[in-house]
Coordinates of C-alpha atoms and ligand atoms in Angstrom, one line a residue:
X1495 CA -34.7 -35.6 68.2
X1496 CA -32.7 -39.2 67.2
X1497 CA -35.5 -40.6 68.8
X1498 CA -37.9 -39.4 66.7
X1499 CA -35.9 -39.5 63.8
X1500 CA -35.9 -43.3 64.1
X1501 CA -39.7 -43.7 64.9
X1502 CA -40.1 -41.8 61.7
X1503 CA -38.2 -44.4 59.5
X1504 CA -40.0 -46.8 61.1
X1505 CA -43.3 -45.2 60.2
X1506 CA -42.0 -45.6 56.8
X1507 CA -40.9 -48.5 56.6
X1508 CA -44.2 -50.5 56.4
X1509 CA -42.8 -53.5 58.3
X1510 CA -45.5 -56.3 58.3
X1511 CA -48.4 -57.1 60.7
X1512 CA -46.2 -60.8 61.9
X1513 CA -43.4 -58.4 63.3
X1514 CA -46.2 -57.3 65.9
X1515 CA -46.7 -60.6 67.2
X1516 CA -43.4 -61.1 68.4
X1517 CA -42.7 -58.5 71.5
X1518 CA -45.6 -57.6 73.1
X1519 CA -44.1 -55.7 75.8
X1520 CA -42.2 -53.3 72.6
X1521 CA -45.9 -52.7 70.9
X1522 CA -46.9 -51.9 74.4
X1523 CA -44.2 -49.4 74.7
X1524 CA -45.8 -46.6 72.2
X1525 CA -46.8 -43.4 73.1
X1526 CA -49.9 -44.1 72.8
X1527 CA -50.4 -46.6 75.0
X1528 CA -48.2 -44.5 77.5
X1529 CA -50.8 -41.6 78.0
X1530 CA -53.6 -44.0 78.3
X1531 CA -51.8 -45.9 81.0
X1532 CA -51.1 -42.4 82.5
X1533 CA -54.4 -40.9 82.2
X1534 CA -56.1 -43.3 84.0
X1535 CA -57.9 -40.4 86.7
X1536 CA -59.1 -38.3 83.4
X1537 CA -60.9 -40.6 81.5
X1538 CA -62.3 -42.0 84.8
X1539 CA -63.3 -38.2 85.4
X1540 CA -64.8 -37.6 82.3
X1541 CA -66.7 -40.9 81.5
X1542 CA -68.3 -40.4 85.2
X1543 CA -69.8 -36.8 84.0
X1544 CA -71.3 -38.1 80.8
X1545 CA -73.0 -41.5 83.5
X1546 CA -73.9 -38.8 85.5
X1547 CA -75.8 -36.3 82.9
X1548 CA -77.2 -39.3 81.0
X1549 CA -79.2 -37.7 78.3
X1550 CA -81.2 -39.2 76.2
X1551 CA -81.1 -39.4 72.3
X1552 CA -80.8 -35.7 70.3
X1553 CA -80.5 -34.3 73.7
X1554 CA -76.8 -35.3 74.4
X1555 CA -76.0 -31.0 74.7
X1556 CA -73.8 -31.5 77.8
X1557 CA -72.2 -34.4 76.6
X1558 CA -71.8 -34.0 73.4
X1559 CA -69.7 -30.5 74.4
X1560 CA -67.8 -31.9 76.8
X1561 CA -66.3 -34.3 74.2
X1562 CA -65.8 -31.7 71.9
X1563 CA -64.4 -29.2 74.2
X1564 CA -61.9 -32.2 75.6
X1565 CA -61.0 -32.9 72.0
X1566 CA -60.5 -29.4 71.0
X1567 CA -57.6 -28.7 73.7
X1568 CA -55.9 -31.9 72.7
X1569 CA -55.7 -29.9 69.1
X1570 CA -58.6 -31.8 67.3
X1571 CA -60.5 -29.3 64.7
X1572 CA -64.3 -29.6 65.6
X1573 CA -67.2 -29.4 62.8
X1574 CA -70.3 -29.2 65.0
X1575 CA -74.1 -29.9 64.5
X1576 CA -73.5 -32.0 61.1
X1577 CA -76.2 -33.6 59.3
X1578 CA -78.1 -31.4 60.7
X1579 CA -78.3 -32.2 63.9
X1580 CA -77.2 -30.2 66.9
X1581 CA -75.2 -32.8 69.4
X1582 CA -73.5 -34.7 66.3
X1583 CA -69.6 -33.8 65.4
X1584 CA -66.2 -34.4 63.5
X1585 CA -63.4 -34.3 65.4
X1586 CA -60.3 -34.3 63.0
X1587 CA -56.2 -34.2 63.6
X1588 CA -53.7 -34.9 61.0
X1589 CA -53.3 -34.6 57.5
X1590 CA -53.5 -36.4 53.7
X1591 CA -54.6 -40.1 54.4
X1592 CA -54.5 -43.0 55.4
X1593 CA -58.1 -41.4 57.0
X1594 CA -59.1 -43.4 59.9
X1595 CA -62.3 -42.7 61.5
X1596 CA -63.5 -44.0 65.2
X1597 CA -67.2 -44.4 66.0
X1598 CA -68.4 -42.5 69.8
X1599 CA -71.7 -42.7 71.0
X1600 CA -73.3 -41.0 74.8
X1601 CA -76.9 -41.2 74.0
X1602 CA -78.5 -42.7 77.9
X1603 CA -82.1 -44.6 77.9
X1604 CA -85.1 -43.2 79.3
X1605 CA -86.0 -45.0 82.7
X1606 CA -82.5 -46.1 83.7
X1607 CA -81.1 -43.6 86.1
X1608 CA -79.6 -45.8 88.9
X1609 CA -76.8 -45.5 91.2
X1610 CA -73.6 -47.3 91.4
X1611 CA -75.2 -49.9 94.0
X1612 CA -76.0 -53.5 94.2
X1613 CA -79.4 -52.7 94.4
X1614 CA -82.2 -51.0 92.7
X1615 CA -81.5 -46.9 93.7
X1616 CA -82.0 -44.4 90.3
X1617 CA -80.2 -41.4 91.2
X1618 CA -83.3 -39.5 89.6
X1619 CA -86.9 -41.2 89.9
X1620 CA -88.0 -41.7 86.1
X1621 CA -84.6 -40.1 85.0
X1622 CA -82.0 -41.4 82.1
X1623 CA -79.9 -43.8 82.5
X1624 CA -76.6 -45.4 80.5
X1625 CA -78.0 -48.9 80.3
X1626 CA -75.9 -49.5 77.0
X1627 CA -72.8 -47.8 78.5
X1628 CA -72.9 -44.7 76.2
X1629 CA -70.7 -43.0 78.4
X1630 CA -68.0 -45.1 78.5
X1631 CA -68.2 -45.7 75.1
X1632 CA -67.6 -42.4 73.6
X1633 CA -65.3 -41.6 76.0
X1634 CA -63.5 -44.5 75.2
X1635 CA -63.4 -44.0 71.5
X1636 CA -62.3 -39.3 72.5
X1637 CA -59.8 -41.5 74.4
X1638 CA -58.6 -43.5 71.6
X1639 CA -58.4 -40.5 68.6
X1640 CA -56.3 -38.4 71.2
X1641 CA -53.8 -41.6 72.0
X1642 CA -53.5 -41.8 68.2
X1643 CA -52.9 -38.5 68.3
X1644 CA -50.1 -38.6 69.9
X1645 CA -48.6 -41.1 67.8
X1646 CA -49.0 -39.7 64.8
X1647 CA -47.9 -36.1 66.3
X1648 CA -44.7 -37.9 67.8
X1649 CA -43.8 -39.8 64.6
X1650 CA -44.9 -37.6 62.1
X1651 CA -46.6 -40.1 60.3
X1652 CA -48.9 -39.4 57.3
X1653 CA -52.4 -39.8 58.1
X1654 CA -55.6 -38.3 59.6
X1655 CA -57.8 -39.3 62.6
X1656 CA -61.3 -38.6 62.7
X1657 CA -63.8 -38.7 65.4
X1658 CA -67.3 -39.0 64.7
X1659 CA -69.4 -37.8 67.7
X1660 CA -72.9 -39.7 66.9
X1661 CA -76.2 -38.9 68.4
X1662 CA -78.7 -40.5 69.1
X1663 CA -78.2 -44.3 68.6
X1664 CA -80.7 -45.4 70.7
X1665 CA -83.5 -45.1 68.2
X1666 CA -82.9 -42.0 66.8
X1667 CA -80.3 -43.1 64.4
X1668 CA -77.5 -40.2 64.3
X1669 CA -75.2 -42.1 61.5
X1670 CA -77.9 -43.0 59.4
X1671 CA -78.4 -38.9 58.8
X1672 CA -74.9 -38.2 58.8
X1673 CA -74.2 -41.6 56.3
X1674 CA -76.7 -39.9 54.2
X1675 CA -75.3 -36.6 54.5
X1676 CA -71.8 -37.8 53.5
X1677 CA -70.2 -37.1 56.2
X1678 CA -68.3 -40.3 56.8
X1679 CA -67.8 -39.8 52.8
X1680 CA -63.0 -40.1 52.1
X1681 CA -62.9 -42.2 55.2
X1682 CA -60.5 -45.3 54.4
X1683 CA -61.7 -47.0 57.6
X1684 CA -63.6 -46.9 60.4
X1685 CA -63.1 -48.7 63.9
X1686 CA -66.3 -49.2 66.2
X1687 CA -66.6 -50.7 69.6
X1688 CA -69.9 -51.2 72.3
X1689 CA -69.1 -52.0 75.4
X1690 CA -70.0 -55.7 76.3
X1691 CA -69.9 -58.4 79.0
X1692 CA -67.0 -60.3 76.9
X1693 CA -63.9 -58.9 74.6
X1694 CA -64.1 -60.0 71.3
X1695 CA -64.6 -59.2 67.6
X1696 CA -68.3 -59.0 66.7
X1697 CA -68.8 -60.4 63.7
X1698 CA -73.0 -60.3 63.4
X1699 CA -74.4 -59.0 61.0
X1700 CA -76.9 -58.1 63.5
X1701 CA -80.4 -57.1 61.7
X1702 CA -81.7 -54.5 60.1
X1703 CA -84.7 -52.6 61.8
X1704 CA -87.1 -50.0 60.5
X1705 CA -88.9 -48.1 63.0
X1706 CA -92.8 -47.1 61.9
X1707 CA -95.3 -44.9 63.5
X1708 CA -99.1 -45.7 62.4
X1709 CA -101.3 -43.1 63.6
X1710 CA -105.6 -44.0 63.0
X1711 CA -108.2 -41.0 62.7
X1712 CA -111.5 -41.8 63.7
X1713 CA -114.9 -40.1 64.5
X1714 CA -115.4 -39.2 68.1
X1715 CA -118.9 -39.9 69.7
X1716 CA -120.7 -40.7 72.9
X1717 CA -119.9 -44.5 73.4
X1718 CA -123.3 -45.4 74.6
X1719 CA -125.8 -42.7 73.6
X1720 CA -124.5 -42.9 70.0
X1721 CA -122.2 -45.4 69.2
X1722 CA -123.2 -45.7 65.5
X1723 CA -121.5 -42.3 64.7
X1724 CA -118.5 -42.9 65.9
X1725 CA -115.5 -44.7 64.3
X1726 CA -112.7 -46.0 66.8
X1727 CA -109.2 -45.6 65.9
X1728 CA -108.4 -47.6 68.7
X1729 CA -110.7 -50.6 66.9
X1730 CA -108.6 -49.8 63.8
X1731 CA -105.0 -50.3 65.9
X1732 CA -106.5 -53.4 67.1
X1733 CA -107.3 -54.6 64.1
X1734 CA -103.9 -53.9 62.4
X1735 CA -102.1 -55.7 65.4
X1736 CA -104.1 -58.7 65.2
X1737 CA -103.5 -59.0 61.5
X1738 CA -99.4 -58.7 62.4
X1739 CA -99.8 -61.2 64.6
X1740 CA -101.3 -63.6 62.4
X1741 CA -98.3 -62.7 59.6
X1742 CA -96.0 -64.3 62.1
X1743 CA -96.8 -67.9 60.8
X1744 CA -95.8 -66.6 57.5
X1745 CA -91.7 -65.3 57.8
X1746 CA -88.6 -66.2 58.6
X1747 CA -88.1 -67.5 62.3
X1748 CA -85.3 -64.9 61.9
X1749 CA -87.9 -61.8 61.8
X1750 CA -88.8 -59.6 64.7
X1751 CA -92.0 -57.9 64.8
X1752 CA -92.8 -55.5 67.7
X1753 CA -95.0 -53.0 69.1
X1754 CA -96.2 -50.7 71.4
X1755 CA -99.6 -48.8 71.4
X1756 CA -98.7 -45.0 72.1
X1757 CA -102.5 -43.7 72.4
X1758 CA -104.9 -45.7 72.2
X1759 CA -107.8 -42.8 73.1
X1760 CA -108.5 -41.2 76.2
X1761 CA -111.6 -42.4 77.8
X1762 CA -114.1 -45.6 77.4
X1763 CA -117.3 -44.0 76.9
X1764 CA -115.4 -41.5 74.4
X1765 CA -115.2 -43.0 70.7
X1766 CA -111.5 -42.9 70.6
X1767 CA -110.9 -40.2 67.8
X1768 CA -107.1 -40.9 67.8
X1769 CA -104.9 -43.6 67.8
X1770 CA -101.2 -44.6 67.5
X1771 CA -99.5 -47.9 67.2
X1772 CA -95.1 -47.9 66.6
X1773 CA -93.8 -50.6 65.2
X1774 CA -89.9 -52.3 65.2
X1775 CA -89.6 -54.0 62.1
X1776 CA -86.2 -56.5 62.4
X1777 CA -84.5 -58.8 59.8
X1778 CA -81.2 -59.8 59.3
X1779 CA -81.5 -58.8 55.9
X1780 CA -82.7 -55.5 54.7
X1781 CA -84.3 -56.4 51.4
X1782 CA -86.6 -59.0 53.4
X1783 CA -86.9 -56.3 56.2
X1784 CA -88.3 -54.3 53.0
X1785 CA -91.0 -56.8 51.7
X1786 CA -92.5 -57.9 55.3
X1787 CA -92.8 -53.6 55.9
X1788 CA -94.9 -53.8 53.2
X1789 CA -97.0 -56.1 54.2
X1790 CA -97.1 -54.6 57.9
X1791 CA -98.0 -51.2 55.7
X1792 CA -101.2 -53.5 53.9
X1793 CA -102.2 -54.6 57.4
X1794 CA -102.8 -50.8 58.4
X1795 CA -104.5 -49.8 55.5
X1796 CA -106.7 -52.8 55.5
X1797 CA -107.6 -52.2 59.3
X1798 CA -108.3 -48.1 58.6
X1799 CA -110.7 -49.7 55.3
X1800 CA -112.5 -52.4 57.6
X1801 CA -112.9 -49.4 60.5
X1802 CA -113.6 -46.5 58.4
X1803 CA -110.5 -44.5 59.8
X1804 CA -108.0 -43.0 58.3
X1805 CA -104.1 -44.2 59.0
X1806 CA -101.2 -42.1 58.6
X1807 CA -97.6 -43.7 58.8
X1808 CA -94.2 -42.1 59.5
X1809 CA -91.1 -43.9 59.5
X1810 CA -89.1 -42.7 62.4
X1811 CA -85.7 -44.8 61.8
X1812 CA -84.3 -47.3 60.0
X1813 CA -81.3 -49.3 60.3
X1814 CA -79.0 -51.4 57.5
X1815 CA -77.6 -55.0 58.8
X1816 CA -73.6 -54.7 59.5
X1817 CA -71.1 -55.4 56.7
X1818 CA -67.9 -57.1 58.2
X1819 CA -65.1 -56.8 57.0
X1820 CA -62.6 -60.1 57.5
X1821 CA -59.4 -58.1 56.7
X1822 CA -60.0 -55.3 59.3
X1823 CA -61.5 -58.0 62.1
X1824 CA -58.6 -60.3 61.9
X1825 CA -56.2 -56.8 62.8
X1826 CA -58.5 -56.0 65.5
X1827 CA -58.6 -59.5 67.2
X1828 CA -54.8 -59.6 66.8
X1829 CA -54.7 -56.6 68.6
X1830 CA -57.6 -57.2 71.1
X1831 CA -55.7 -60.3 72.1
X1832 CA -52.5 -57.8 73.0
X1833 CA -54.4 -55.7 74.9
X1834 CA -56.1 -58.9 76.9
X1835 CA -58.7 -58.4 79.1
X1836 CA -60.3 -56.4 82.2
X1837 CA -58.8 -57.3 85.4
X1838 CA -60.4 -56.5 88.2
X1839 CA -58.9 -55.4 91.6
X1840 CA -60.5 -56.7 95.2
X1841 CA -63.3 -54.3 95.3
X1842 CA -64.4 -54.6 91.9
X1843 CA -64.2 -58.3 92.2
X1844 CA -66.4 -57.6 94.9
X1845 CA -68.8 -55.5 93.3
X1846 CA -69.3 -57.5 90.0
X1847 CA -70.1 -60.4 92.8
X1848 CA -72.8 -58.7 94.1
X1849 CA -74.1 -57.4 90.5
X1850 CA -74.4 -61.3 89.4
X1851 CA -76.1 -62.5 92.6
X1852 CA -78.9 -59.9 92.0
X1853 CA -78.9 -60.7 88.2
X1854 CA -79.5 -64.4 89.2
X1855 CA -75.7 -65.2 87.4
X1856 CA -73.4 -67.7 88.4
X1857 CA -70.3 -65.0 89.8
X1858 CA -67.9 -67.9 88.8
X1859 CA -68.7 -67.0 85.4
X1860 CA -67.0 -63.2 85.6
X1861 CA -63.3 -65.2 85.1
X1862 CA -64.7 -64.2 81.2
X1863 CA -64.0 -60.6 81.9
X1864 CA -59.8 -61.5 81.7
X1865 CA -60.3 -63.7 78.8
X1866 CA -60.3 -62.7 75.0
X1867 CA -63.0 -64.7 73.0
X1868 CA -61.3 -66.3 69.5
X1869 CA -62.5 -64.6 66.0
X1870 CA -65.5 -66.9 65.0
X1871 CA -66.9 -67.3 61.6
X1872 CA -68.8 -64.5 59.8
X1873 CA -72.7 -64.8 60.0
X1874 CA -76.1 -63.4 59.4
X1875 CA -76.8 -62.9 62.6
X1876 CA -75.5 -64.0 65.8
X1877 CA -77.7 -61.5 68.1
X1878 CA -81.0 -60.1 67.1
X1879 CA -80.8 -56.1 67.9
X1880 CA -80.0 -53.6 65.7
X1881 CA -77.3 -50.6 65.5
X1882 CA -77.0 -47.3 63.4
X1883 CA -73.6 -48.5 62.4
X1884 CA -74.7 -51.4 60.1
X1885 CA -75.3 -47.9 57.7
X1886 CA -71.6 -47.1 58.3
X1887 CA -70.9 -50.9 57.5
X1888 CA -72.2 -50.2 54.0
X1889 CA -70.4 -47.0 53.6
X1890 CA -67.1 -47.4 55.0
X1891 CA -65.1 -50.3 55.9
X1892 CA -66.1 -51.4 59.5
X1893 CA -65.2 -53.3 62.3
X1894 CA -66.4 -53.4 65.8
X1895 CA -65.5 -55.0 68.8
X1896 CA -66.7 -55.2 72.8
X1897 CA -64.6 -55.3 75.8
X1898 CA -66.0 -56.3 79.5
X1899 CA -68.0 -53.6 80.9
X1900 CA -70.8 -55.3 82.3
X1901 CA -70.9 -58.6 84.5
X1902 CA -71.6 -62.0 82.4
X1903 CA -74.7 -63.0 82.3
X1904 CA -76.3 -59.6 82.8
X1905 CA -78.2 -57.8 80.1
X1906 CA -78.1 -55.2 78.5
X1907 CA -80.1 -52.1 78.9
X1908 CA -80.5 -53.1 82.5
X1909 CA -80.1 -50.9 85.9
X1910 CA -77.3 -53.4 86.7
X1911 CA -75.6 -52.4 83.7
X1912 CA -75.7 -48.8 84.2
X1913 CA -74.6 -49.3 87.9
X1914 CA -71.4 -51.1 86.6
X1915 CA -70.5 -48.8 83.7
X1916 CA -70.6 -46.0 86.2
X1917 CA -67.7 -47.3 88.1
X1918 CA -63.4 -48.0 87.4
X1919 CA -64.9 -50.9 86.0
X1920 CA -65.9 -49.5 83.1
X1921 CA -63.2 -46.8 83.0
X1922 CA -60.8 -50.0 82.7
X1923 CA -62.7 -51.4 79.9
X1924 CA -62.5 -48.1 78.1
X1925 CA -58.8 -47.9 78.1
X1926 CA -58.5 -51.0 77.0
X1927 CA -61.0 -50.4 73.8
X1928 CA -59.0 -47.1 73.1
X1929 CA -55.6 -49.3 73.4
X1930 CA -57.5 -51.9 70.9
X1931 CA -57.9 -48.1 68.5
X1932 CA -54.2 -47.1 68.8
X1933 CA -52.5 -50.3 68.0
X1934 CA -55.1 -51.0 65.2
X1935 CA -54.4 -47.7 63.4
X1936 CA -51.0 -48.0 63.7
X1937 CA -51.0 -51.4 62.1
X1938 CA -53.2 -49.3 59.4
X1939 CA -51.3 -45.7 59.1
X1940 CA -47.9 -48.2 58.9
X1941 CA -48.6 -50.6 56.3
X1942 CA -51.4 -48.9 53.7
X1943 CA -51.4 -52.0 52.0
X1944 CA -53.4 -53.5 54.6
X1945 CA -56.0 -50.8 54.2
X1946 CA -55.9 -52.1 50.6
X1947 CA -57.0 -55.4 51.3
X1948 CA -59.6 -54.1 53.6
X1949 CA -61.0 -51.9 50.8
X1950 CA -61.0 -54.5 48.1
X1951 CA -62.5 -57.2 50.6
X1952 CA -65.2 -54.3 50.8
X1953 CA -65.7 -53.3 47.2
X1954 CA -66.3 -57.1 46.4
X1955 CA -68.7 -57.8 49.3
X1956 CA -71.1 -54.4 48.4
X1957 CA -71.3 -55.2 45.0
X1958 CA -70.2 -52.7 41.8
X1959 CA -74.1 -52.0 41.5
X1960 CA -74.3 -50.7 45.5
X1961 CA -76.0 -47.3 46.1
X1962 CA -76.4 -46.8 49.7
X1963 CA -80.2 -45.7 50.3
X1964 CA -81.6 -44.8 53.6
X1965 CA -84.2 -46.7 55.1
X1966 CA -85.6 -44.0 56.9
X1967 CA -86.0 -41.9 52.9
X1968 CA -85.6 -38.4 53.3
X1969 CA -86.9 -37.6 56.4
X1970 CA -85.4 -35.5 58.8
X1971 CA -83.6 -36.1 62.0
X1972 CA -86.5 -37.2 64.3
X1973 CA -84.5 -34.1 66.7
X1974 CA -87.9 -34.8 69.3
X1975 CA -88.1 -38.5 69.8
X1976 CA -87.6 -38.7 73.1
X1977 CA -89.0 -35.6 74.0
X1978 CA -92.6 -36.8 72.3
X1979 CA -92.3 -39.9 74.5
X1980 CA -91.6 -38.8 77.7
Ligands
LIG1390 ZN1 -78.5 -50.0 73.4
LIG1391 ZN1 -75.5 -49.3 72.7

């Protein structure tokens, strides 16, 4: 009971973020970073299911429940199927703010299924696979919520910790709906983290991406008896594409344009009567990403005009940038650096050997993993892909970070990655993200002033004029994507 009593005061108290710096072995000493150091088996456990279900986008059902059953018994209220889709959730425990919000994702990629082996060896042929390490990642971030759970139960600090369970980020775009839904709506901050090859704070702004299906009518006829009736939607897909390509001169070097043709007809002495072309869209800014959609729109319409087709477009996704914030980085580093990094034992070492050699990487290089990167200077873009959480960004305060999952050198989306994140390599990286949580949002629930700063810092950055608008409009959660595809 004194015990408490005194870890109560101390909640109060609001001592500064410097006093942290001084004993790390007394930060360490929390409870909790005690049940993440003793839960080591459980989250190893549970991590390995989701690797081993791997579902793909919207389709997360056994996933998606086993995080929200795990969350429920550690005395989490659950809000399911939000936004209205079926595998997304809030997880809340606490009371009154400061609100603190953690990002989970366990979406898998279609193609990836692959054992925990050196070599190629999916576990299903053509099945999923967690090639962006999904599964560690939400676990992870459930792993995280319930540690500060116990804190905040222990100390009987003020505050609220919320769990967003988010679908779907692979494409589909679960927090764009749920942004637009208001569902991360009287969140102070939110805390994000992917799993990486290195730890550090990720600054990127990263770019923002819409996602368009173009879809060409033409007239069907016989190809050689009578061409002249027919109108080829394939000709009009072609057409389109080669006009995209030659737009390429004519933007920023910083621009990503790709495609894929989805159908493209169905034999070659059949007119092809139907066509479809999807289209990624990337810039690190969204108002550019805006103007050269336009133009990509003009290409279709001029290639249905020149074909005699008709073209239908549906935007499937659409992604913001990522709004850092400086304030909430600079806690997470300081805390990131605490934690440290991943340290392997023999057979990992081993393992993560193996992983490089196949990946043609120097194994020298996986030293990294133990080694915390420095915070580096905000920019526009440091990588090129996109994330759902740049829409958070713009919403709520945001800061993610990575820790060493995968081997250096190896990329991601890759059967090497999805062979490493399925082992106590990536359980170790997980408990080290959910540590990087916990001390973060006690730094946050103990000194609200520093949420201040970090909302200010945010305020100014957006703009007073900011309304946050959807690039994907109005549509509605694309709940089939991958099933269409498959
Ligand atoms: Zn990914
Ligand atoms: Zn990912």
């Amino acid at each position: 009971m004194k015990s408490r009593y005194i870890l109560f005061l101390l909640c109060l108290c609001s001592f500064p973020l410097q006093t942290y710096s001084q004993n790390r072995t007394s930060i360490l000493k929390n409870v909790a970073i005690q049940h993440l150091d003793l839960s080591f088996e459980l989250y190893d456990r549970l991590q390995k299911t989701i690797w081993r279900n791997a579902e793909l986008g919207f389709l997360e059902v056994k996933s998606s429940e086993l995080l929200q059953q795990h969350l429920k018994e550690n005395g989490f209220k659950i809000e399911s199927g939000v936004a209205g889709i079926p595998t997304a959730f809030v997880a809340t425990y606490g009371s009154g703010g400061p609100v603190i919000g953690i990002l989970a994702e366990f979406d898998a990629l279609p193609g990836l299924s692959q054992d925990t082996v050196s070599f190629r060896k999916p576990l299903v042929e053509g099945g999923g696979g967690h090639g962006c390490g999904h599964n560690v990642f939400g676990i992870g971030s459930m792993a995280g919520a319930i540690a500060i759970k116990h804190w905040l139960a222990q100390t009987r600090c003020q505050g609220t910790i919320k769990l967003f369970g988010t679908p779907a980020e692979e494409g589909g775009g679960g927090k764009v709906y749920m942004a637009r839904e208001g569902v991360f709506n009287n969140v102070d901050v939110m805390l994000d983290w992917h799993p990486g090859t290195n730890n550090f704070v990720n600054v990127g702004s990263g770019t923002a991406v819409l996602m368009v299906d173009y879809t060409f009518k033409g007239i069907a006829a016989h190809a050689a008896n009578n061409p002249e009736k027919g109108r080829s939607a394939l000709d009009a897909v072609e057409a389109m594409d080669f006009m995209v390509n030659m737009m390429r001169e004519h933007v920023l070097p910083s621009t990503r344009i790709h495609y894929v043709i989805q159908d493209g007809g169905e034999a070659p002495n059949v007119v092809p009567t139907s066509a479809k072309v999807s289209y990624y869209i990337r810039s690190p800014r969204r108002d550019v990403l805006r103007s050269i959609a336009e133009w990509v729109d003009q290409a279709a319409e001029g290639a249905a005009k020149g074909t005699q087709t008709q073209v239908k477009k549906e935007i499937i996704c659409g992604f913001y940038e990522k709004l850092d914030n400086r304030a909430l980085s600079k806690i997470v580093q300081k805390n990131l650096e605490i934690v440290g990094g991943v340290i392997y034992d023999a057979r990992e070492q081993h393992f993560a050997e193996e992983i490089a050699k196949v990946s043609g990487q120097d194994p020298t290089n996986i030293c990294q993993v133990k080694e915390v990167l420095p915070l580096v200077e905000e920019t526009l873009s440091t990588w090129s892909g996109s994330t759902d959480v740049g829409d958070v960004s713009w919403n709520v305060p945001t800061t993610t970070f990575r820790t060493s999952v995968f081997v250096p050198g190896t990329s991601l989306h890759s059967w090497q990655n999805v062979a490493v994140c399925g082992t106590t390599i990536g359980t170790k990286a997980l408990l080290n993200a959910a540590k990087v949580f916990s001390l973060t949002a006690i730094d946050l629930y103990s000194n609200p002033k520093l949420i201040q700063n970090i909302r200010n810092e945010f305020e100014k950055k957006r703009g007073k004029n900011f309304k946050y608008t959807p690039l994907l409009g109005d549509r509605a959660p694309a709940l089939d994507y991958r099933v269409a595809r498959k």
